[in-house]
mmCIF file of C-alpha atoms in Angstrom:
data_model
loop_
_atom_site.group_PDB
_atom_site.id
_atom_site.type_symbol
_atom_site.label_atom_id
_atom_site.label_comp_id
_atom_site.label_asym_id
_atom_site.label_seq_id
_atom_site.Cartn_x
_atom_site.Cartn_y
_atom_site.Cartn_z
ATOM 1 C CA MET H 22 81.712 55.804 106.012
ATOM 2 C CA THR H 23 82.898 55.395 102.417
ATOM 3 C CA ASP H 24 82.152 57.927 99.724
ATOM 4 C CA LYS H 25 79.572 56.513 97.313
ATOM 5 C CA HIS H 26 81.885 57.365 94.405
ATOM 6 C CA SER H 27 84.955 55.621 95.875
ATOM 7 C CA LYS H 28 85.851 52.176 94.581
ATOM 8 C CA GLU H 29 86.885 49.156 96.609
ATOM 9 C CA THR H 30 90.509 48.196 96.141
ATOM 10 C CA THR H 31 92.462 44.956 96.279
ATOM 11 C CA HIS H 32 96.019 43.849 95.622
ATOM 12 C CA PHE H 33 97.549 42.872 92.319
ATOM 13 C CA GLY H 34 100.874 41.567 93.504
ATOM 14 C CA TYR H 35 102.234 44.429 95.596
ATOM 15 C CA LYS H 36 100.182 47.049 93.749
ATOM 16 C CA THR H 37 96.839 48.369 94.965
ATOM 17 C CA VAL H 38 94.251 48.379 92.188
ATOM 18 C CA ASP H 39 90.506 48.881 91.826
ATOM 19 C CA ARG H 40 88.781 45.644 92.752
ATOM 20 C CA ASP H 41 86.920 45.609 89.447
ATOM 21 C CA ASP H 42 90.192 45.757 87.513
ATOM 22 C CA LYS H 43 92.025 42.799 89.051
ATOM 23 C CA GLN H 44 90.360 40.102 86.968
ATOM 24 C CA LYS H 45 91.372 41.886 83.739
ATOM 25 C CA LEU H 46 94.954 42.394 84.956
ATOM 26 C CA VAL H 47 95.316 38.725 85.939
ATOM 27 C CA ALA H 48 93.849 37.732 82.562
ATOM 28 C CA GLU H 49 96.523 39.764 80.801
ATOM 29 C CA VAL H 50 99.243 37.935 82.754
ATOM 30 C CA PHE H 51 97.988 34.513 81.722
ATOM 31 C CA GLN H 52 97.270 35.573 78.132
ATOM 32 C CA SER H 53 100.955 36.466 78.020
ATOM 33 C CA VAL H 54 102.394 33.326 79.626
ATOM 34 C CA ALA H 55 99.998 30.626 78.320
ATOM 35 C CA GLY H 56 102.221 29.423 75.475
ATOM 36 C CA LYS H 57 105.260 28.901 77.723
ATOM 37 C CA TYR H 58 103.358 27.923 80.877
ATOM 38 C CA ASP H 59 104.371 24.250 81.063
ATOM 39 C CA LEU H 60 108.004 24.927 80.221
ATOM 40 C CA MET H 61 108.237 27.681 82.823
ATOM 41 C CA ASN H 62 106.587 25.472 85.472
ATOM 42 C CA ASP H 63 109.252 22.834 84.958
ATOM 43 C CA LEU H 64 112.056 25.386 85.022
ATOM 44 C CA MET H 65 110.758 27.407 87.983
ATOM 45 C CA SER H 66 110.135 24.401 90.235
ATOM 46 C CA MET H 67 112.933 22.255 88.781
ATOM 47 C CA GLY H 68 110.226 19.683 88.048
ATOM 48 C CA VAL H 69 109.030 19.422 91.655
ATOM 49 C CA HIS H 70 105.550 20.713 90.718
ATOM 50 C CA ARG H 71 104.904 17.232 89.307
ATOM 51 C CA LEU H 72 105.423 15.694 92.764
ATOM 52 C CA TRP H 73 103.127 18.275 94.375
ATOM 53 C CA LYS H 74 100.417 17.456 91.829
ATOM 54 C CA ARG H 75 100.927 13.708 92.215
ATOM 55 C CA PHE H 76 100.318 14.043 95.962
ATOM 56 C CA THR H 77 97.170 16.056 95.207
ATOM 57 C CA ILE H 78 95.875 13.222 93.006
ATOM 58 C CA GLU H 79 96.593 10.701 95.766
ATOM 59 C CA MET H 80 94.762 12.810 98.358
ATOM 60 C CA SER H 81 91.733 13.214 96.088
ATOM 61 C CA ALA H 82 90.699 9.570 96.566
ATOM 62 C CA ALA H 83 89.274 9.771 93.034
ATOM 63 C CA ARG H 84 87.541 6.609 91.817
ATOM 64 C CA PRO H 85 86.068 5.296 88.556
ATOM 65 C CA GLY H 86 82.734 6.881 87.649
ATOM 66 C CA GLN H 87 83.184 10.075 89.642
ATOM 67 C CA LYS H 88 82.672 13.678 88.496
ATOM 68 C CA ILE H 89 85.638 15.941 89.160
ATOM 69 C CA LEU H 90 86.092 19.676 88.647
ATOM 70 C CA ASP H 91 89.613 21.023 88.060
ATOM 71 C CA ILE H 92 89.332 24.796 88.610
ATOM 72 C CA ALA H 93 92.029 27.053 87.165
ATOM 73 C CA GLY H 94 93.053 23.828 85.471
ATOM 74 C CA GLY H 95 95.146 25.662 82.896
ATOM 75 C CA THR H 96 97.133 23.274 80.748
ATOM 76 C CA GLY H 97 95.460 20.205 82.203
ATOM 77 C CA ASP H 98 98.088 18.369 84.281
ATOM 78 C CA LEU H 99 95.581 17.296 86.943
ATOM 79 C CA THR H 100 92.726 16.849 84.470
ATOM 80 C CA ALA H 101 94.734 14.330 82.432
ATOM 81 C CA LYS H 102 95.434 12.210 85.530
ATOM 82 C CA PHE H 103 91.847 12.393 86.736
ATOM 83 C CA ALA H 104 90.489 11.440 83.303
ATOM 84 C CA LYS H 105 92.392 8.149 83.454
ATOM 85 C CA ILE H 106 91.168 7.427 86.986
ATOM 86 C CA VAL H 107 87.449 8.144 86.524
ATOM 87 C CA GLY H 108 87.288 6.285 83.202
ATOM 88 C CA ASP H 109 84.567 6.251 80.589
ATOM 89 C CA GLN H 110 81.773 6.314 83.171
ATOM 90 C CA GLY H 111 83.209 9.374 84.894
ATOM 91 C CA GLN H 112 83.627 12.999 83.878
ATOM 92 C CA VAL H 113 86.273 15.653 84.427
ATOM 93 C CA VAL H 114 85.619 19.343 83.845
ATOM 94 C CA LEU H 115 88.655 21.510 83.183
ATOM 95 C CA ALA H 116 87.581 25.034 84.098
ATOM 96 C CA ASP H 117 89.629 28.186 83.684
ATOM 97 C CA ILE H 118 88.693 31.847 83.553
ATOM 98 C CA ASN H 119 91.315 32.474 80.882
ATOM 99 C CA ASP H 120 90.503 31.453 77.318
ATOM 100 C CA ALA H 121 94.171 31.296 76.264
ATOM 101 C CA MET H 122 95.039 28.861 79.044
ATOM 102 C CA LEU H 123 91.928 26.810 78.287
ATOM 103 C CA GLU H 124 92.890 26.597 74.617
ATOM 104 C CA VAL H 125 96.427 25.432 75.458
ATOM 105 C CA GLY H 126 95.000 22.820 77.830
ATOM 106 C CA ARG H 127 92.471 21.557 75.284
ATOM 107 C CA ASP H 128 95.083 21.249 72.543
ATOM 108 C CA LYS H 129 97.555 19.513 74.847
ATOM 109 C CA LEU H 130 95.075 16.922 76.135
ATOM 110 C CA THR H 131 93.544 16.310 72.709
ATOM 111 C CA ASP H 132 97.012 15.683 71.272
ATOM 112 C CA ALA H 133 97.619 13.232 74.126
ATOM 113 C CA GLY H 134 94.389 11.371 73.328
ATOM 114 C CA VAL H 135 92.595 12.551 76.466
ATOM 115 C CA CYS H 136 89.222 13.652 75.171
ATOM 116 C CA GLY H 137 86.307 11.248 75.704
ATOM 117 C CA ASN H 138 85.434 12.163 79.289
ATOM 118 C CA VAL H 139 86.768 15.736 79.579
ATOM 119 C CA ASP H 140 84.744 18.925 79.174
ATOM 120 C CA TYR H 141 86.217 22.433 78.952
ATOM 121 C CA VAL H 142 84.419 25.364 80.552
ATOM 122 C CA GLN H 143 85.480 29.001 80.760
ATOM 123 C CA ALA H 144 84.373 29.910 84.270
ATOM 124 C CA ASN H 145 84.992 32.305 87.130
ATOM 125 C CA ALA H 146 85.697 30.478 90.409
ATOM 126 C CA GLU H 147 83.633 33.087 92.262
ATOM 127 C CA ASP H 148 80.472 32.149 90.357
ATOM 128 C CA LEU H 149 80.765 28.595 89.065
ATOM 129 C CA PRO H 150 78.191 27.814 86.324
ATOM 130 C CA PHE H 151 77.179 24.420 87.706
ATOM 131 C CA THR H 152 74.177 23.180 89.653
ATOM 132 C CA ASP H 153 74.364 22.453 93.372
ATOM 133 C CA ASN H 154 75.802 19.114 94.530
ATOM 134 C CA THR H 155 77.360 18.159 91.180
ATOM 135 C CA PHE H 156 80.960 17.070 91.857
ATOM 136 C CA ASP H 157 82.601 14.386 93.978
ATOM 137 C CA CYS H 158 85.878 16.295 94.130
ATOM 138 C CA ILE H 159 87.161 19.771 93.260
ATOM 139 C CA THR H 160 90.786 20.764 92.849
ATOM 140 C CA ILE H 161 92.312 24.189 92.377
ATOM 141 C CA ALA H 162 96.077 24.155 91.889
ATOM 142 C CA PHE H 163 98.049 27.413 91.989
ATOM 143 C CA GLY H 164 94.920 29.360 91.095
ATOM 144 C CA LEU H 165 93.261 30.577 94.289
ATOM 145 C CA ARG H 166 95.825 33.321 94.893
ATOM 146 C CA ASN H 167 94.767 34.944 91.602
ATOM 147 C CA VAL H 168 91.072 35.064 92.564
ATOM 148 C CA THR H 169 89.805 38.493 93.619
ATOM 149 C CA ASP H 170 87.227 37.335 96.207
ATOM 150 C CA LYS H 171 88.619 34.114 97.662
ATOM 151 C CA ASP H 172 85.845 33.743 100.253
ATOM 152 C CA LYS H 173 83.169 33.941 97.566
ATOM 153 C CA ALA H 174 85.071 31.404 95.451
ATOM 154 C CA LEU H 175 85.333 28.950 98.335
ATOM 155 C CA ARG H 176 81.574 29.249 98.978
ATOM 156 C CA SER H 177 80.925 28.663 95.275
ATOM 157 C CA MET H 178 83.068 25.517 95.357
ATOM 158 C CA ASN H 179 81.231 24.281 98.440
ATOM 159 C CA ARG H 180 77.889 24.790 96.701
ATOM 160 C CA VAL H 181 78.711 22.656 93.655
ATOM 161 C CA LEU H 182 80.293 19.810 95.650
ATOM 162 C CA LYS H 183 78.173 16.828 96.613
ATOM 163 C CA PRO H 184 77.726 16.215 100.351
ATOM 164 C CA GLY H 185 80.809 14.252 101.419
ATOM 165 C CA GLY H 186 82.769 15.614 98.463
ATOM 166 C CA ARG H 187 86.206 17.067 98.997
ATOM 167 C CA LEU H 188 87.992 20.238 98.001
ATOM 168 C CA LEU H 189 91.749 20.243 97.514
ATOM 169 C CA VAL H 190 93.584 23.564 97.280
ATOM 170 C CA LEU H 191 97.214 23.275 96.156
ATOM 171 C CA GLU H 192 98.939 26.608 96.548
ATOM 172 C CA PHE H 193 102.194 28.332 97.377
ATOM 173 C CA SER H 194 102.318 29.157 101.071
ATOM 174 C CA ARG H 195 104.643 30.222 103.902
ATOM 175 C CA THR H 196 107.723 28.534 105.299
ATOM 176 C CA ASP H 197 108.813 29.021 108.912
ATOM 177 C CA ASN H 198 112.402 28.150 108.017
ATOM 178 C CA GLN H 199 114.209 31.512 107.962
ATOM 179 C CA LEU H 200 117.102 30.328 105.798
ATOM 180 C CA LEU H 201 114.771 28.681 103.292
ATOM 181 C CA SER H 202 112.600 31.804 103.289
ATOM 182 C CA LYS H 203 115.559 34.059 102.429
ATOM 183 C CA LEU H 204 116.739 31.734 99.671
ATOM 184 C CA TYR H 205 113.223 31.483 98.284
ATOM 185 C CA ASP H 206 112.768 35.271 98.286
ATOM 186 C CA ALA H 207 116.064 35.785 96.476
ATOM 187 C CA TYR H 208 115.123 33.134 93.915
ATOM 188 C CA SER H 209 111.575 34.475 93.436
ATOM 189 C CA PHE H 210 112.468 38.107 92.886
ATOM 190 C CA THR H 211 115.682 37.620 90.935
ATOM 191 C CA ALA H 212 115.648 34.325 89.054
ATOM 192 C CA LEU H 213 111.928 34.135 88.191
ATOM 193 C CA PRO H 214 111.685 37.501 86.393
ATOM 194 C CA LEU H 215 114.962 36.752 84.615
ATOM 195 C CA MET H 216 113.674 33.352 83.432
ATOM 196 C CA GLY H 217 110.413 35.019 82.429
ATOM 197 C CA LYS H 218 112.341 37.511 80.333
ATOM 198 C CA LEU H 219 114.575 34.912 78.688
ATOM 199 C CA ILE H 220 112.012 32.156 78.096
ATOM 200 C CA ALA H 221 108.661 33.944 77.768
ATOM 201 C CA ASP H 222 109.905 37.451 76.954
ATOM 202 C CA ASP H 223 107.867 38.693 79.926
ATOM 203 C CA ALA H 224 109.639 39.589 83.168
ATOM 204 C CA GLU H 225 106.715 41.599 84.591
ATOM 205 C CA SER H 226 104.229 38.715 84.598
ATOM 206 C CA TYR H 227 106.624 36.526 86.550
ATOM 207 C CA ARG H 228 107.362 39.379 88.957
ATOM 208 C CA TYR H 229 103.593 39.573 89.568
ATOM 209 C CA LEU H 230 103.411 35.813 90.148
ATOM 210 C CA ALA H 231 106.172 36.061 92.779
ATOM 211 C CA GLU H 232 104.420 38.975 94.468
ATOM 212 C CA SER H 233 101.021 37.245 94.394
ATOM 213 C CA ILE H 234 102.489 34.325 96.348
ATOM 214 C CA ARG H 235 103.578 36.694 99.130
ATOM 215 C CA MET H 236 100.105 38.277 99.291
ATOM 216 C CA HIS H 237 98.281 34.927 99.563
ATOM 217 C CA PRO H 238 96.919 33.930 103.004
ATOM 218 C CA ASP H 239 99.148 31.672 105.097
ATOM 219 C CA GLN H 240 98.214 28.078 105.912
ATOM 220 C CA ASP H 241 96.204 28.718 109.074
ATOM 221 C CA THR H 242 94.365 31.712 107.586
ATOM 222 C CA LEU H 243 93.338 29.740 104.494
ATOM 223 C CA GLU H 244 92.157 26.833 106.642
ATOM 224 C CA GLN H 245 89.960 29.233 108.618
ATOM 225 C CA MET H 246 88.592 30.665 105.368
ATOM 226 C CA MET H 247 87.639 27.148 104.264
ATOM 227 C CA LYS H 248 85.849 26.550 107.563
ATOM 228 C CA SER H 249 83.983 29.843 107.176
ATOM 229 C CA ALA H 250 82.905 28.730 103.671
ATOM 230 C CA GLY H 251 81.255 25.638 105.186
ATOM 231 C CA PHE H 252 83.958 22.976 104.939
ATOM 232 C CA VAL H 253 84.628 20.490 107.743
ATOM 233 C CA GLN H 254 87.503 18.121 108.510
ATOM 234 C CA THR H 255 89.849 20.778 107.199
ATOM 235 C CA GLY H 256 93.604 20.452 107.340
ATOM 236 C CA TYR H 257 96.758 20.942 105.310
ATOM 237 C CA HIS H 258 99.990 19.211 104.394
ATOM 238 C CA ASN H 259 103.138 21.296 103.992
ATOM 239 C CA MET H 260 105.472 20.308 101.181
ATOM 240 C CA THR H 261 108.994 21.489 100.332
ATOM 241 C CA GLY H 262 109.367 23.068 103.747
ATOM 242 C CA GLY H 263 106.035 24.901 103.583
ATOM 243 C CA ILE H 264 106.758 26.666 100.298
ATOM 244 C CA VAL H 265 103.704 24.779 99.030
ATOM 245 C CA ALA H 266 100.723 23.491 101.007
ATOM 246 C CA LEU H 267 97.838 21.203 100.092
ATOM 247 C CA HIS H 268 94.621 22.117 101.914
ATOM 248 C CA LYS H 269 91.727 19.697 102.218
ATOM 249 C CA GLY H 270 88.117 20.241 103.229
ATOM 250 C CA ILE H 271 84.942 18.152 103.125
ATOM 251 C CA LYS H 272 81.423 19.352 102.371
ATOM 252 C CA PRO H 273 79.186 18.068 105.183
#
């Protein structure tokens, strides 16, 4: 039996923190890295993140006139692609819990002329501020691992999807290749913080990002979590040897 004064804890990278504090700590990370986010993505993945996102777009089966929600959409890579696909009769909502990331995304897409069918909403994935059965498709790319209560977030996504709508979760995952795993660990815990220091003047945030990947559920565990949240026809595609996986689920 827990003491009524004790607080629930969760992980922030490899650290154990009060559950109520994680959202603020994650916010501080992304406040810090927002300005260099796109540059660091290209450097960290050597540009491969663009291929992962392109596959996500293909798997979305997005069509003209649809409503799409891009959660943790950050600087808007997926939103920009979806906006072109759904056209003037469709709508894309770029949602992010972090106002600095949302501002960078808005400025970037506005400068690129992507504005007529895109809305920007500061929102927590655990409690999405949308009515039931609103969206044809939801994507969350490299954002779920930063959510405190992933099960609650997945249920929230299920609620706002239309029946037959699909959820796509693009996230770092686990590789079974031992050699690749060792190389990836060495890269993550040596090169990433160093790049963070040199490019963004912030080694600690990129150390957290590397640690958060290791604490994220593996492919089979996340698929089971999606099933528990009410999704059917679940499955995943491993990419780059399982370093990244794209999970799919349908709302019945």
